[in-house]
Structure formats: structure tokens, C-alpha cells
Amino acid sequence: MRAEAETLKTDIADSISLLRRHLDWEAAVVRLQELNARAEDPSLWNKAEEAQAVMRERNRIAAQVEGVLQLEKDVADALELIELAEAEGDAATADAAVADMQRYAAEAKRREIESLLSGEADPNDCYLEVNAGAGGTEAQDWAEMLLRMYSRWAERRGYKVTMTEQSEGEQAGIKSATIQVTGTNAYGWLKTESGVHRLVRISPFDAAARRQTSFASVYVYPVIDDRIEIEINPADLKTDTFRASGAGGQHVNKTESGVRFTHIPTGIVAASTQDRSQHRNRVIAMEMLKARLYELELRKREAINAATEAGKTDIGWGHQIRSYVLQPYQMVKDLRTGVEKGNPSAVLDGELDEFMAAALALRVGATRSEASANAS
């Protein structure tokens, strides 16, 4: 068998071994059987909230278990095909099977990293908030580019994106916007994107075609499920209503349907213009406020408060987590992990997995070292 295929086989086997360990394989299989049995019980569906919780857990574990089993089958089939092709002298088929093995190795690595998303809120949906930095139209255009980038990333993964609030820019772009990203592990993946993002390009708004540097911030926090109760003292809230702008028809421009809550002790602000109904926007804005307060508590509990706060400092020089350079050369570099890509267009079109995975890859390396030490 080809040396490359042997190397890939070893890499995939290592990833699958760690995957099974992270998932506590035997316990996961037993739990999945229990959840399948509960899902088949007609009485469960008389309790909507409980049924939803069961199905969320069932779908999450099923995706993990079935994904590993399918990966193992695909690898075995590819290895068998390589042996047959080499025995018959069919180089083209062997090359195609090796290419499949390369894809399976990448999939195994992705799943290995994803298995580390074991934080309390990692499986949850999330809100992603983009704010333009100083710089007027330039920064507002950059904020809109970031919003599109994350929307494209979410769509590539099959996640649902819902616009919750948006404040249009004065000439182009957006001043701020918040989207809800719905899908398994949405928060776990996107939480690494919180921070300041820097763009360097020839300005499309400058008649002299000068190079400009723009900044925008991204902040990600989880949607909390019904089991998590967040107490908010009404005396701690400042409530504002306002006329919504942008899409939504004449109704939103004539009535104060937008709602903004300010939590006075923390300074956290949550707003919604998603619905034409002020009542519904109150509900949405309150859900967002509770989610942000919960995320604040999570950061304290997980001892990452300092790192996250660093990502929420001034939107400008010295605070960025990633640079997107379009001129004088083409490059995107993450300043935390050192990951670089020479195709900014692809990154801005949503190819972000490599950057997100790098933040978790250090944990994979630590786990490998620990596993090797335990095996010694």
C-alpha cells in the first residue's frame, strides 16, 4: 500500500481514537439508545419543552456517534480500494482513493477538534454582534463585509441566520448589527471570533485611491435554553423604544416598534428591531439581554474573562485579533494563533474553519500529549 495512504491511515486512527475517548464512547452509545427510546414514546410529545430538550441532545449525540462510524467505514472502503487498484495496476483509481483518504483525514481532524467543544454553552445557538469602529463610511463598510462573512460561514455549515437588529450606515455599510446563528455548536465555534478585526485596502470611497485601515469589532454570546434561569431586577433596567430603520416596510418607520434594554449595573445593551410588534421585540431583546448576562457569568466561571475583555476594548490599533490585508499584498493573519491564508476573498466569503479550529487545536495537542503520557 502507498506510503501516503499508510500515513493518512495512522493519522485518522489517532484522531478517531481521541474522538472516542472525548465522547466516552460506550456511555455515548448507551445514552443514544436511551434517547431514541424516549423519542419513540408518544407521551413525550405532550410536553413540548421536554421533547425539544430530548431531541436536541439526541441529535447532538447521534451526529457524533454516526459521524465516527461513517468515517471508519469510509476509511476502510478507501483502503480496500487502494489495495485492489494496486493489485490491478490501476494508478488512477489508487490516486483517487488516496485523495479520498486526504479528505477523510481532514474530516477526522475537524471532528476531533469539534469534540473539544464541551463547554457548558458550546452546543447552543448564539448571537453575533458586529460594530463599526471609528472612521465613518470606511469602518461601516468593513462592518457590513464582516457581517456577510459570518453569514456565509454559517450558511456553508447549514446553520440558520436571522437578523435581529441592524443600524444602517450613513452612506454605506452598517454602524452595527446582530444576527442569531442557529445550529449545533454554533456558539462553540463562533466564540473564538470575538475581538477586533482590522482591514487594510485601497479605499473604494476615496477619489485619490489611498490605502486605508479600518476596524470593526465582533462579539459572540450564547442563546440560553429554557432550563437556564437568569434573574433581572426591573429596577436595574432602562427601557427605550424607537422607530426602526431599514427593511420592514412603512409600519416600522411610523411606530416605535424597536426596543432597547440597558442593564445599568453592567452597562450591557440589548436591542431588537426584528419584528413589527413592539411586544415581540421586547421578548427578543430580553432574551438577548439574558444571554449576554449568562455569557458574562460563563466567562467568570471559565476564567477567561481577561481574554474576552481584551477583545472588547477600543476598536482600533493594538487590539485586533486578525488582520485582513488586501493591499499592497493579499493575506489574512490571525494574530493569536499565527494562522495565515493568502486568499482574502475566500476568507471573506466564509472560509473561516481553519482560523476557528486553530484556537482549539492547542487543546488537541495538549490532549495528545496527555494521552501519550498516560499510555507510557
mmCIF file of C-alpha atoms in Angstrom:
data_model
loop_
_atom_site.group_PDB
_atom_site.id
_atom_site.type_symbol
_atom_site.label_atom_id
_atom_site.label_comp_id
_atom_site.label_asym_id
_atom_site.label_seq_id
_atom_site.Cartn_x
_atom_site.Cartn_y
_atom_site.Cartn_z
ATOM 1 C CA MET A 1 0.000 0.000 0.000
ATOM 2 C CA ARG A 2 1.212 3.520 -0.756
ATOM 3 C CA ALA A 3 3.249 5.231 1.933
ATOM 4 C CA GLU A 4 0.965 8.288 1.872
ATOM 5 C CA ALA A 5 -2.095 6.126 2.455
ATOM 6 C CA GLU A 6 -0.369 4.416 5.407
ATOM 7 C CA THR A 7 0.478 7.786 6.945
ATOM 8 C CA LEU A 8 -3.090 9.024 6.462
ATOM 9 C CA LYS A 9 -4.439 5.788 7.940
ATOM 10 C CA THR A 10 -2.327 6.336 11.081
ATOM 11 C CA ASP A 11 -3.386 9.993 11.397
ATOM 12 C CA ILE A 12 -7.056 9.118 11.012
ATOM 13 C CA ALA A 13 -6.772 6.252 13.514
ATOM 14 C CA ASP A 14 -5.204 8.637 16.046
ATOM 15 C CA SER A 15 -7.996 11.168 15.554
ATOM 16 C CA ILE A 16 -10.721 8.525 15.834
ATOM 17 C CA SER A 17 -9.116 7.122 18.989
ATOM 18 C CA LEU A 18 -9.170 10.562 20.610
ATOM 19 C CA LEU A 19 -12.695 11.143 19.325
ATOM 20 C CA ARG A 20 -13.920 8.002 21.035
ATOM 21 C CA ARG A 21 -12.149 8.989 24.231
ATOM 22 C CA HIS A 22 -13.577 12.529 24.214
ATOM 23 C CA LEU A 23 -17.067 11.195 23.584
ATOM 24 C CA ASP A 24 -16.770 8.486 26.278
ATOM 25 C CA TRP A 25 -17.830 6.118 23.514
ATOM 26 C CA GLU A 26 -19.583 3.336 25.422
ATOM 27 C CA ALA A 27 -21.550 5.817 27.539
ATOM 28 C CA ALA A 28 -22.481 7.845 24.435
ATOM 29 C CA VAL A 29 -23.831 4.762 22.649
ATOM 30 C CA VAL A 30 -25.906 3.762 25.692
ATOM 31 C CA ARG A 31 -27.213 7.321 26.092
ATOM 32 C CA LEU A 32 -28.199 7.454 22.420
ATOM 33 C CA GLN A 33 -30.192 4.231 22.796
ATOM 34 C CA GLU A 34 -31.978 5.716 25.814
ATOM 35 C CA LEU A 35 -32.809 8.928 23.950
ATOM 36 C CA ASN A 36 -34.042 7.018 20.904
ATOM 37 C CA ALA A 37 -36.373 5.033 23.162
ATOM 38 C CA ARG A 38 -37.689 8.241 24.768
ATOM 39 C CA ALA A 39 -38.228 9.848 21.367
ATOM 40 C CA GLU A 40 -40.370 6.870 20.348
ATOM 41 C CA ASP A 41 -42.593 7.263 23.433
ATOM 42 C CA PRO A 42 -45.771 9.108 22.294
ATOM 43 C CA SER A 43 -46.314 10.571 25.776
ATOM 44 C CA LEU A 44 -43.107 12.614 25.483
ATOM 45 C CA TRP A 45 -44.679 14.815 22.837
ATOM 46 C CA ASN A 46 -47.300 16.019 25.291
ATOM 47 C CA LYS A 47 -44.506 18.032 26.954
ATOM 48 C CA ALA A 48 -43.148 20.346 24.269
ATOM 49 C CA GLU A 49 -40.171 21.749 26.208
ATOM 50 C CA GLU A 50 -39.031 18.334 27.417
ATOM 51 C CA ALA A 51 -39.421 16.868 23.928
ATOM 52 C CA GLN A 52 -37.313 19.648 22.436
ATOM 53 C CA ALA A 53 -34.576 19.098 25.013
ATOM 54 C CA VAL A 54 -34.571 15.337 24.369
ATOM 55 C CA MET A 55 -34.368 15.810 20.612
ATOM 56 C CA ARG A 56 -31.585 18.386 20.886
ATOM 57 C CA GLU A 57 -29.480 16.010 22.969
ATOM 58 C CA ARG A 58 -30.419 13.055 20.791
ATOM 59 C CA ASN A 59 -29.462 14.831 17.560
ATOM 60 C CA ARG A 60 -26.170 16.043 19.019
ATOM 61 C CA ILE A 61 -25.058 12.597 20.227
ATOM 62 C CA ALA A 62 -26.339 10.884 17.066
ATOM 63 C CA ALA A 63 -24.333 13.247 14.869
ATOM 64 C CA GLN A 64 -21.192 12.448 16.870
ATOM 65 C CA VAL A 65 -21.637 8.670 17.043
ATOM 66 C CA GLU A 66 -22.900 8.190 13.498
ATOM 67 C CA GLY A 67 -20.195 10.519 12.182
ATOM 68 C CA VAL A 68 -17.430 8.368 13.692
ATOM 69 C CA LEU A 69 -18.986 5.134 12.406
ATOM 70 C CA GLN A 70 -19.377 6.558 8.893
ATOM 71 C CA LEU A 71 -15.799 7.832 8.926
ATOM 72 C CA GLU A 72 -14.478 4.422 9.937
ATOM 73 C CA LYS A 73 -16.471 2.771 7.132
ATOM 74 C CA ASP A 74 -15.299 5.296 4.529
ATOM 75 C CA VAL A 75 -11.658 4.809 5.512
ATOM 76 C CA ALA A 76 -11.950 1.011 5.387
ATOM 77 C CA ASP A 77 -13.554 1.211 1.913
ATOM 78 C CA ALA A 78 -10.832 3.555 0.640
ATOM 79 C CA LEU A 79 -8.036 1.329 1.938
ATOM 80 C CA GLU A 80 -9.612 -1.722 0.334
ATOM 81 C CA LEU A 81 -9.970 0.160 -2.958
ATOM 82 C CA ILE A 82 -6.290 1.180 -2.876
ATOM 83 C CA GLU A 83 -5.207 -2.441 -2.386
ATOM 84 C CA LEU A 84 -7.373 -3.637 -5.267
ATOM 85 C CA ALA A 85 -6.228 -0.822 -7.546
ATOM 86 C CA GLU A 86 -2.545 -1.506 -6.852
ATOM 87 C CA ALA A 87 -3.032 -5.230 -7.418
ATOM 88 C CA GLU A 88 -4.532 -4.462 -10.834
ATOM 89 C CA GLY A 89 -2.051 -1.708 -11.683
ATOM 90 C CA ASP A 90 -4.802 0.930 -11.814
ATOM 91 C CA ALA A 91 -2.894 4.063 -10.778
ATOM 92 C CA ALA A 92 -5.771 6.475 -11.482
ATOM 93 C CA THR A 93 -8.143 4.663 -9.133
ATOM 94 C CA ALA A 94 -5.453 4.392 -6.448
ATOM 95 C CA ASP A 95 -4.771 8.133 -6.713
ATOM 96 C CA ALA A 96 -8.489 8.909 -6.399
ATOM 97 C CA ALA A 97 -8.740 6.704 -3.297
ATOM 98 C CA VAL A 98 -5.713 8.418 -1.725
ATOM 99 C CA ALA A 99 -7.395 11.778 -2.409
ATOM 100 C CA ASP A 100 -10.465 10.428 -0.576
ATOM 101 C CA MET A 101 -8.210 9.465 2.334
ATOM 102 C CA GLN A 102 -6.912 13.035 2.463
ATOM 103 C CA ARG A 103 -10.491 14.306 2.752
ATOM 104 C CA TYR A 104 -11.247 11.751 5.466
ATOM 105 C CA ALA A 105 -8.130 12.823 7.384
ATOM 106 C CA ALA A 106 -9.305 16.447 7.271
ATOM 107 C CA GLU A 107 -12.789 15.378 8.384
ATOM 108 C CA ALA A 108 -11.345 13.335 11.249
ATOM 109 C CA LYS A 109 -9.271 16.318 12.392
ATOM 110 C CA ARG A 110 -12.316 18.602 12.234
ATOM 111 C CA ARG A 111 -14.388 16.150 14.279
ATOM 112 C CA GLU A 112 -11.559 15.670 16.751
ATOM 113 C CA ILE A 113 -11.391 19.408 17.345
ATOM 114 C CA GLU A 114 -15.176 19.747 17.440
ATOM 115 C CA SER A 115 -15.329 17.069 20.133
ATOM 116 C CA LEU A 116 -13.496 19.514 22.396
ATOM 117 C CA LEU A 117 -16.482 21.855 22.300
ATOM 118 C CA SER A 118 -17.567 20.617 25.683
ATOM 119 C CA GLY A 119 -18.171 23.940 27.420
ATOM 120 C CA GLU A 120 -21.490 24.426 29.122
ATOM 121 C CA ALA A 121 -22.889 26.599 26.326
ATOM 122 C CA ASP A 122 -20.826 25.318 23.371
ATOM 123 C CA PRO A 123 -23.686 23.293 21.804
ATOM 124 C CA ASN A 124 -26.038 26.294 21.879
ATOM 125 C CA ASP A 125 -27.150 28.717 19.195
ATOM 126 C CA CYS A 126 -25.584 32.159 19.515
ATOM 127 C CA TYR A 127 -25.857 35.844 18.799
ATOM 128 C CA LEU A 128 -23.101 37.529 16.798
ATOM 129 C CA GLU A 129 -22.803 41.298 17.060
ATOM 130 C CA VAL A 130 -20.747 43.479 14.702
ATOM 131 C CA ASN A 131 -19.893 47.120 15.448
ATOM 132 C CA ALA A 132 -18.058 49.545 13.181
ATOM 133 C CA GLY A 133 -15.064 51.305 14.675
ATOM 134 C CA ALA A 134 -14.125 54.947 14.230
ATOM 135 C CA GLY A 135 -13.695 56.016 10.641
ATOM 136 C CA GLY A 136 -17.179 56.666 9.302
ATOM 137 C CA THR A 137 -18.067 55.120 5.949
ATOM 138 C CA GLU A 138 -14.862 53.057 5.692
ATOM 139 C CA ALA A 139 -15.436 51.302 9.009
ATOM 140 C CA GLN A 140 -19.162 50.901 8.376
ATOM 141 C CA ASP A 141 -18.495 49.242 5.022
ATOM 142 C CA TRP A 142 -15.987 46.922 6.722
ATOM 143 C CA ALA A 143 -18.556 46.022 9.398
ATOM 144 C CA GLU A 144 -21.002 45.014 6.675
ATOM 145 C CA MET A 145 -18.303 42.893 4.988
ATOM 146 C CA LEU A 146 -17.715 41.071 8.286
ATOM 147 C CA LEU A 147 -21.440 40.504 8.751
ATOM 148 C CA ARG A 148 -21.620 38.941 5.279
ATOM 149 C CA MET A 149 -18.514 36.815 6.007
ATOM 150 C CA TYR A 150 -20.040 35.257 9.112
ATOM 151 C CA SER A 151 -23.414 34.801 7.419
ATOM 152 C CA ARG A 152 -21.704 32.957 4.554
ATOM 153 C CA TRP A 153 -19.723 30.815 7.019
ATOM 154 C CA ALA A 154 -22.922 29.860 8.844
ATOM 155 C CA GLU A 155 -24.729 29.028 5.611
ATOM 156 C CA ARG A 156 -21.835 26.809 4.499
ATOM 157 C CA ARG A 157 -22.278 24.780 7.679
ATOM 158 C CA GLY A 158 -26.031 24.515 7.248
ATOM 159 C CA TYR A 159 -26.772 26.923 10.102
ATOM 160 C CA LYS A 160 -29.739 29.285 10.021
ATOM 161 C CA VAL A 161 -29.063 33.037 10.203
ATOM 162 C CA THR A 162 -31.690 35.501 11.472
ATOM 163 C CA MET A 163 -31.185 39.262 11.529
ATOM 164 C CA THR A 164 -32.101 40.559 14.994
ATOM 165 C CA GLU A 165 -31.072 44.211 14.819
ATOM 166 C CA GLN A 166 -29.324 46.423 12.297
ATOM 167 C CA SER A 167 -28.344 50.085 12.236
ATOM 168 C CA GLU A 168 -27.607 51.302 8.717
ATOM 169 C CA GLY A 169 -24.507 53.338 7.907
ATOM 170 C CA GLU A 170 -24.834 56.949 6.848
ATOM 171 C CA GLN A 171 -23.593 56.433 3.276
ATOM 172 C CA ALA A 172 -22.802 52.728 3.044
ATOM 173 C CA GLY A 173 -22.416 49.695 5.243
ATOM 174 C CA ILE A 174 -23.703 49.368 8.803
ATOM 175 C CA LYS A 175 -22.979 51.005 12.135
ATOM 176 C CA SER A 176 -23.946 47.828 13.979
ATOM 177 C CA ALA A 177 -25.901 44.616 13.528
ATOM 178 C CA THR A 178 -26.780 41.491 15.478
ATOM 179 C CA ILE A 179 -27.623 38.117 13.953
ATOM 180 C CA GLN A 180 -28.751 34.910 15.589
ATOM 181 C CA VAL A 181 -26.949 31.804 14.330
ATOM 182 C CA THR A 182 -28.915 28.598 14.878
ATOM 183 C CA GLY A 183 -27.244 25.199 14.699
ATOM 184 C CA THR A 184 -25.409 22.593 16.777
ATOM 185 C CA ASN A 185 -22.210 24.001 18.320
ATOM 186 C CA ALA A 186 -22.792 27.439 16.794
ATOM 187 C CA TYR A 187 -21.532 29.167 19.945
ATOM 188 C CA GLY A 188 -18.683 26.707 20.419
ATOM 189 C CA TRP A 189 -17.248 27.551 17.005
ATOM 190 C CA LEU A 190 -18.018 31.254 16.814
ATOM 191 C CA LYS A 191 -16.968 32.243 20.346
ATOM 192 C CA THR A 192 -13.331 32.337 19.184
ATOM 193 C CA GLU A 193 -14.227 35.187 16.801
ATOM 194 C CA SER A 194 -14.889 37.794 19.490
ATOM 195 C CA GLY A 195 -12.464 40.676 19.153
ATOM 196 C CA VAL A 196 -11.344 43.479 16.850
ATOM 197 C CA HIS A 197 -10.838 42.806 13.135
ATOM 198 C CA ARG A 198 -8.582 45.047 11.009
ATOM 199 C CA LEU A 199 -8.868 45.663 7.257
ATOM 200 C CA VAL A 200 -6.197 47.224 5.017
ATOM 201 C CA ARG A 201 -7.234 48.095 1.453
ATOM 202 C CA ILE A 202 -7.397 50.758 -1.236
ATOM 203 C CA SER A 203 -10.480 52.732 -0.274
ATOM 204 C CA PRO A 204 -13.398 52.474 -2.731
ATOM 205 C CA PHE A 205 -14.697 55.718 -1.195
ATOM 206 C CA ASP A 206 -11.534 57.778 -1.745
ATOM 207 C CA ALA A 207 -11.205 59.534 -5.101
ATOM 208 C CA ALA A 208 -7.423 59.590 -4.595
ATOM 209 C CA ALA A 209 -7.391 55.779 -4.185
ATOM 210 C CA ARG A 210 -5.368 55.904 -0.993
ATOM 211 C CA ARG A 211 -4.774 52.928 1.243
ATOM 212 C CA GLN A 212 -6.986 52.877 4.342
ATOM 213 C CA THR A 213 -7.039 50.892 7.581
ATOM 214 C CA SER A 214 -10.441 50.162 9.105
ATOM 215 C CA PHE A 215 -11.547 48.432 12.289
ATOM 216 C CA ALA A 216 -14.708 46.676 13.427
ATOM 217 C CA SER A 217 -15.451 44.560 16.487
ATOM 218 C CA VAL A 218 -17.211 41.212 16.755
ATOM 219 C CA TYR A 219 -18.832 39.953 19.933
ATOM 220 C CA VAL A 220 -20.375 36.478 20.283
ATOM 221 C CA TYR A 221 -22.590 35.232 23.110
ATOM 222 C CA PRO A 222 -24.763 32.116 23.501
ATOM 223 C CA VAL A 223 -28.522 31.780 23.277
ATOM 224 C CA ILE A 224 -29.613 30.332 26.621
ATOM 225 C CA ASP A 225 -32.102 27.495 26.729
ATOM 226 C CA ASP A 226 -35.253 27.286 28.809
ATOM 227 C CA ARG A 227 -33.578 25.385 31.629
ATOM 228 C CA ILE A 228 -31.309 28.302 32.489
ATOM 229 C CA GLU A 229 -32.942 30.967 34.627
ATOM 230 C CA ILE A 230 -31.477 34.473 34.721
ATOM 231 C CA GLU A 231 -32.915 36.840 37.317
ATOM 232 C CA ILE A 232 -33.062 40.531 36.345
ATOM 233 C CA ASN A 233 -34.204 43.200 38.782
ATOM 234 C CA PRO A 234 -36.617 45.545 36.929
ATOM 235 C CA ALA A 235 -35.045 48.459 38.826
ATOM 236 C CA ASP A 236 -31.753 47.684 37.060
ATOM 237 C CA LEU A 237 -33.276 48.173 33.598
ATOM 238 C CA LYS A 238 -33.533 51.253 31.419
ATOM 239 C CA THR A 239 -36.010 50.747 28.564
ATOM 240 C CA ASP A 240 -36.138 52.757 25.342
ATOM 241 C CA THR A 241 -38.419 52.416 22.346
ATOM 242 C CA PHE A 242 -37.556 53.854 18.963
ATOM 243 C CA ARG A 243 -38.522 53.828 15.333
ATOM 244 C CA ALA A 244 -36.830 51.001 13.471
ATOM 245 C CA SER A 245 -34.948 51.725 10.257
ATOM 246 C CA GLY A 246 -34.157 49.661 7.209
ATOM 247 C CA ALA A 247 -36.203 46.741 5.942
ATOM 248 C CA GLY A 248 -39.650 46.214 7.353
ATOM 249 C CA GLY A 249 -41.959 48.461 5.385
ATOM 250 C CA GLN A 250 -43.614 51.721 6.336
ATOM 251 C CA HIS A 251 -45.043 50.336 9.572
ATOM 252 C CA VAL A 252 -41.720 50.216 11.386
ATOM 253 C CA ASN A 253 -40.930 53.788 10.400
ATOM 254 C CA LYS A 254 -44.215 55.163 11.719
ATOM 255 C CA THR A 255 -44.361 53.397 15.084
ATOM 256 C CA GLU A 256 -41.801 52.919 17.848
ATOM 257 C CA SER A 257 -41.555 49.163 17.387
ATOM 258 C CA GLY A 258 -37.841 48.902 18.211
ATOM 259 C CA VAL A 259 -36.944 48.097 21.837
ATOM 260 C CA ARG A 260 -33.650 48.660 23.655
ATOM 261 C CA PHE A 261 -32.842 47.452 27.175
ATOM 262 C CA THR A 262 -29.845 48.796 29.108
ATOM 263 C CA HIS A 263 -28.735 46.792 32.144
ATOM 264 C CA ILE A 264 -27.482 49.584 34.405
ATOM 265 C CA PRO A 265 -25.139 47.574 36.715
ATOM 266 C CA THR A 266 -23.168 46.078 33.806
ATOM 267 C CA GLY A 267 -23.816 48.593 31.022
ATOM 268 C CA ILE A 268 -24.915 45.770 28.728
ATOM 269 C CA VAL A 269 -27.304 46.865 25.972
ATOM 270 C CA ALA A 270 -29.657 44.596 24.011
ATOM 271 C CA ALA A 271 -31.941 45.826 21.226
ATOM 272 C CA SER A 272 -34.312 44.291 18.705
ATOM 273 C CA THR A 273 -35.971 45.602 15.550
ATOM 274 C CA GLN A 274 -36.575 42.125 14.173
ATOM 275 C CA ASP A 275 -40.381 42.207 14.414
ATOM 276 C CA ARG A 276 -43.064 44.772 13.597
ATOM 277 C CA SER A 277 -44.581 44.152 17.006
ATOM 278 C CA GLN A 278 -43.103 46.108 19.903
ATOM 279 C CA HIS A 279 -44.266 43.354 22.248
ATOM 280 C CA ARG A 280 -42.373 40.712 20.287
ATOM 281 C CA ASN A 281 -39.277 42.900 20.122
ATOM 282 C CA ARG A 282 -39.425 43.261 23.918
ATOM 283 C CA VAL A 283 -39.359 39.479 24.231
ATOM 284 C CA ILE A 284 -36.449 39.144 21.781
ATOM 285 C CA ALA A 285 -34.434 41.955 23.384
ATOM 286 C CA MET A 286 -34.968 40.453 26.851
ATOM 287 C CA GLU A 287 -33.777 37.045 25.593
ATOM 288 C CA MET A 288 -30.665 38.708 24.203
ATOM 289 C CA LEU A 289 -30.020 40.590 27.454
ATOM 290 C CA LYS A 290 -30.337 37.407 29.499
ATOM 291 C CA ALA A 291 -27.993 35.646 27.074
ATOM 292 C CA ARG A 292 -25.352 38.343 27.477
ATOM 293 C CA LEU A 293 -25.614 38.275 31.262
ATOM 294 C CA TYR A 294 -25.304 34.494 31.166
ATOM 295 C CA GLU A 295 -22.251 34.745 28.903
ATOM 296 C CA LEU A 296 -20.710 37.205 31.341
ATOM 297 C CA GLU A 297 -21.148 34.684 34.141
ATOM 298 C CA LEU A 298 -19.731 31.911 31.940
ATOM 299 C CA ARG A 299 -16.596 33.926 31.303
ATOM 300 C CA LYS A 300 -16.079 34.428 35.015
ATOM 301 C CA ARG A 301 -16.658 30.748 35.699
ATOM 302 C CA GLU A 302 -14.353 29.609 32.915
ATOM 303 C CA ALA A 303 -11.595 32.045 33.964
ATOM 304 C CA ILE A 304 -11.326 33.619 30.503
ATOM 305 C CA ASN A 305 -12.690 36.994 31.446
ATOM 306 C CA ALA A 306 -9.416 38.825 30.785
ATOM 307 C CA ALA A 307 -9.020 37.386 27.275
ATOM 308 C CA THR A 308 -12.573 38.208 26.289
ATOM 309 C CA GLU A 309 -12.442 41.700 27.721
ATOM 310 C CA ALA A 310 -9.291 42.310 25.679
ATOM 311 C CA GLY A 311 -11.391 41.593 22.607
ATOM 312 C CA LYS A 312 -13.907 44.271 23.663
ATOM 313 C CA THR A 313 -11.502 47.152 24.186
ATOM 314 C CA ASP A 314 -11.155 50.163 21.910
ATOM 315 C CA ILE A 315 -11.863 49.298 18.292
ATOM 316 C CA GLY A 316 -8.508 50.351 16.918
ATOM 317 C CA TRP A 317 -4.758 49.813 16.833
ATOM 318 C CA GLY A 318 -3.194 47.294 19.178
ATOM 319 C CA HIS A 319 -6.384 45.397 19.980
ATOM 320 C CA GLN A 320 -7.051 43.415 16.816
ATOM 321 C CA ILE A 321 -7.192 39.622 16.754
ATOM 322 C CA ARG A 322 -6.978 39.298 12.967
ATOM 323 C CA SER A 323 -5.755 41.396 10.041
ATOM 324 C CA TYR A 324 -7.235 41.218 6.551
ATOM 325 C CA VAL A 325 -4.780 42.799 4.098
ATOM 326 C CA LEU A 326 -5.948 43.435 0.523
ATOM 327 C CA GLN A 327 -3.203 45.951 -0.377
ATOM 328 C CA PRO A 328 -0.253 46.004 -1.050
ATOM 329 C CA TYR A 329 -0.345 42.187 -0.825
ATOM 330 C CA GLN A 330 -3.079 39.628 -0.194
ATOM 331 C CA MET A 331 -3.108 37.951 3.188
ATOM 332 C CA VAL A 332 -5.241 37.231 6.245
ATOM 333 C CA LYS A 333 -3.383 36.583 9.501
ATOM 334 C CA ASP A 334 -4.718 35.651 12.916
ATOM 335 C CA LEU A 335 -2.535 37.419 15.452
ATOM 336 C CA ARG A 336 -3.370 34.978 18.263
ATOM 337 C CA THR A 337 -2.614 31.672 16.547
ATOM 338 C CA GLY A 338 -0.334 32.736 13.690
ATOM 339 C CA VAL A 339 -2.569 31.083 11.089
ATOM 340 C CA GLU A 340 -2.228 32.792 7.685
ATOM 341 C CA LYS A 341 -4.130 32.435 4.419
ATOM 342 C CA GLY A 342 -3.167 34.053 1.144
ATOM 343 C CA ASN A 343 -6.670 34.215 -0.286
ATOM 344 C CA PRO A 344 -8.623 37.005 1.452
ATOM 345 C CA SER A 345 -11.519 36.692 -0.997
ATOM 346 C CA ALA A 346 -12.165 33.107 0.111
ATOM 347 C CA VAL A 347 -11.931 34.076 3.786
ATOM 348 C CA LEU A 348 -14.336 36.972 3.313
ATOM 349 C CA ASP A 349 -16.660 34.530 1.571
ATOM 350 C CA GLY A 350 -16.859 32.437 4.731
ATOM 351 C CA GLU A 351 -13.845 30.096 4.712
ATOM 352 C CA LEU A 352 -13.079 30.503 8.409
ATOM 353 C CA ASP A 353 -12.838 26.964 9.751
ATOM 354 C CA GLU A 354 -9.031 26.931 9.779
ATOM 355 C CA PHE A 355 -8.894 30.055 11.946
ATOM 356 C CA MET A 356 -11.564 28.809 14.327
ATOM 357 C CA ALA A 357 -10.025 25.349 14.599
ATOM 358 C CA ALA A 358 -6.588 26.764 15.398
ATOM 359 C CA ALA A 359 -7.855 28.194 18.688
ATOM 360 C CA LEU A 360 -8.974 24.714 19.719
ATOM 361 C CA ALA A 361 -6.044 22.834 18.158
ATOM 362 C CA LEU A 362 -3.808 23.758 21.096
ATOM 363 C CA ARG A 363 -6.170 21.825 23.322
ATOM 364 C CA VAL A 364 -5.952 18.874 20.929
ATOM 365 C CA GLY A 365 -2.172 18.975 21.198
ATOM 366 C CA ALA A 366 -2.381 19.034 24.975
ATOM 367 C CA THR A 367 -4.794 16.116 24.918
ATOM 368 C CA ARG A 368 -2.483 14.121 22.639
ATOM 369 C CA SER A 369 0.457 14.756 24.992
ATOM 370 C CA GLU A 370 -1.639 13.718 27.970
ATOM 371 C CA ALA A 371 -2.834 10.594 26.169
ATOM 372 C CA SER A 372 0.758 9.664 25.242
ATOM 373 C CA ALA A 373 1.918 10.234 28.817
ATOM 374 C CA ASN A 374 -0.867 8.034 30.161
ATOM 375 C CA ALA A 375 -0.044 5.311 27.659
ATOM 376 C CA SER A 376 3.663 5.317 28.661
#
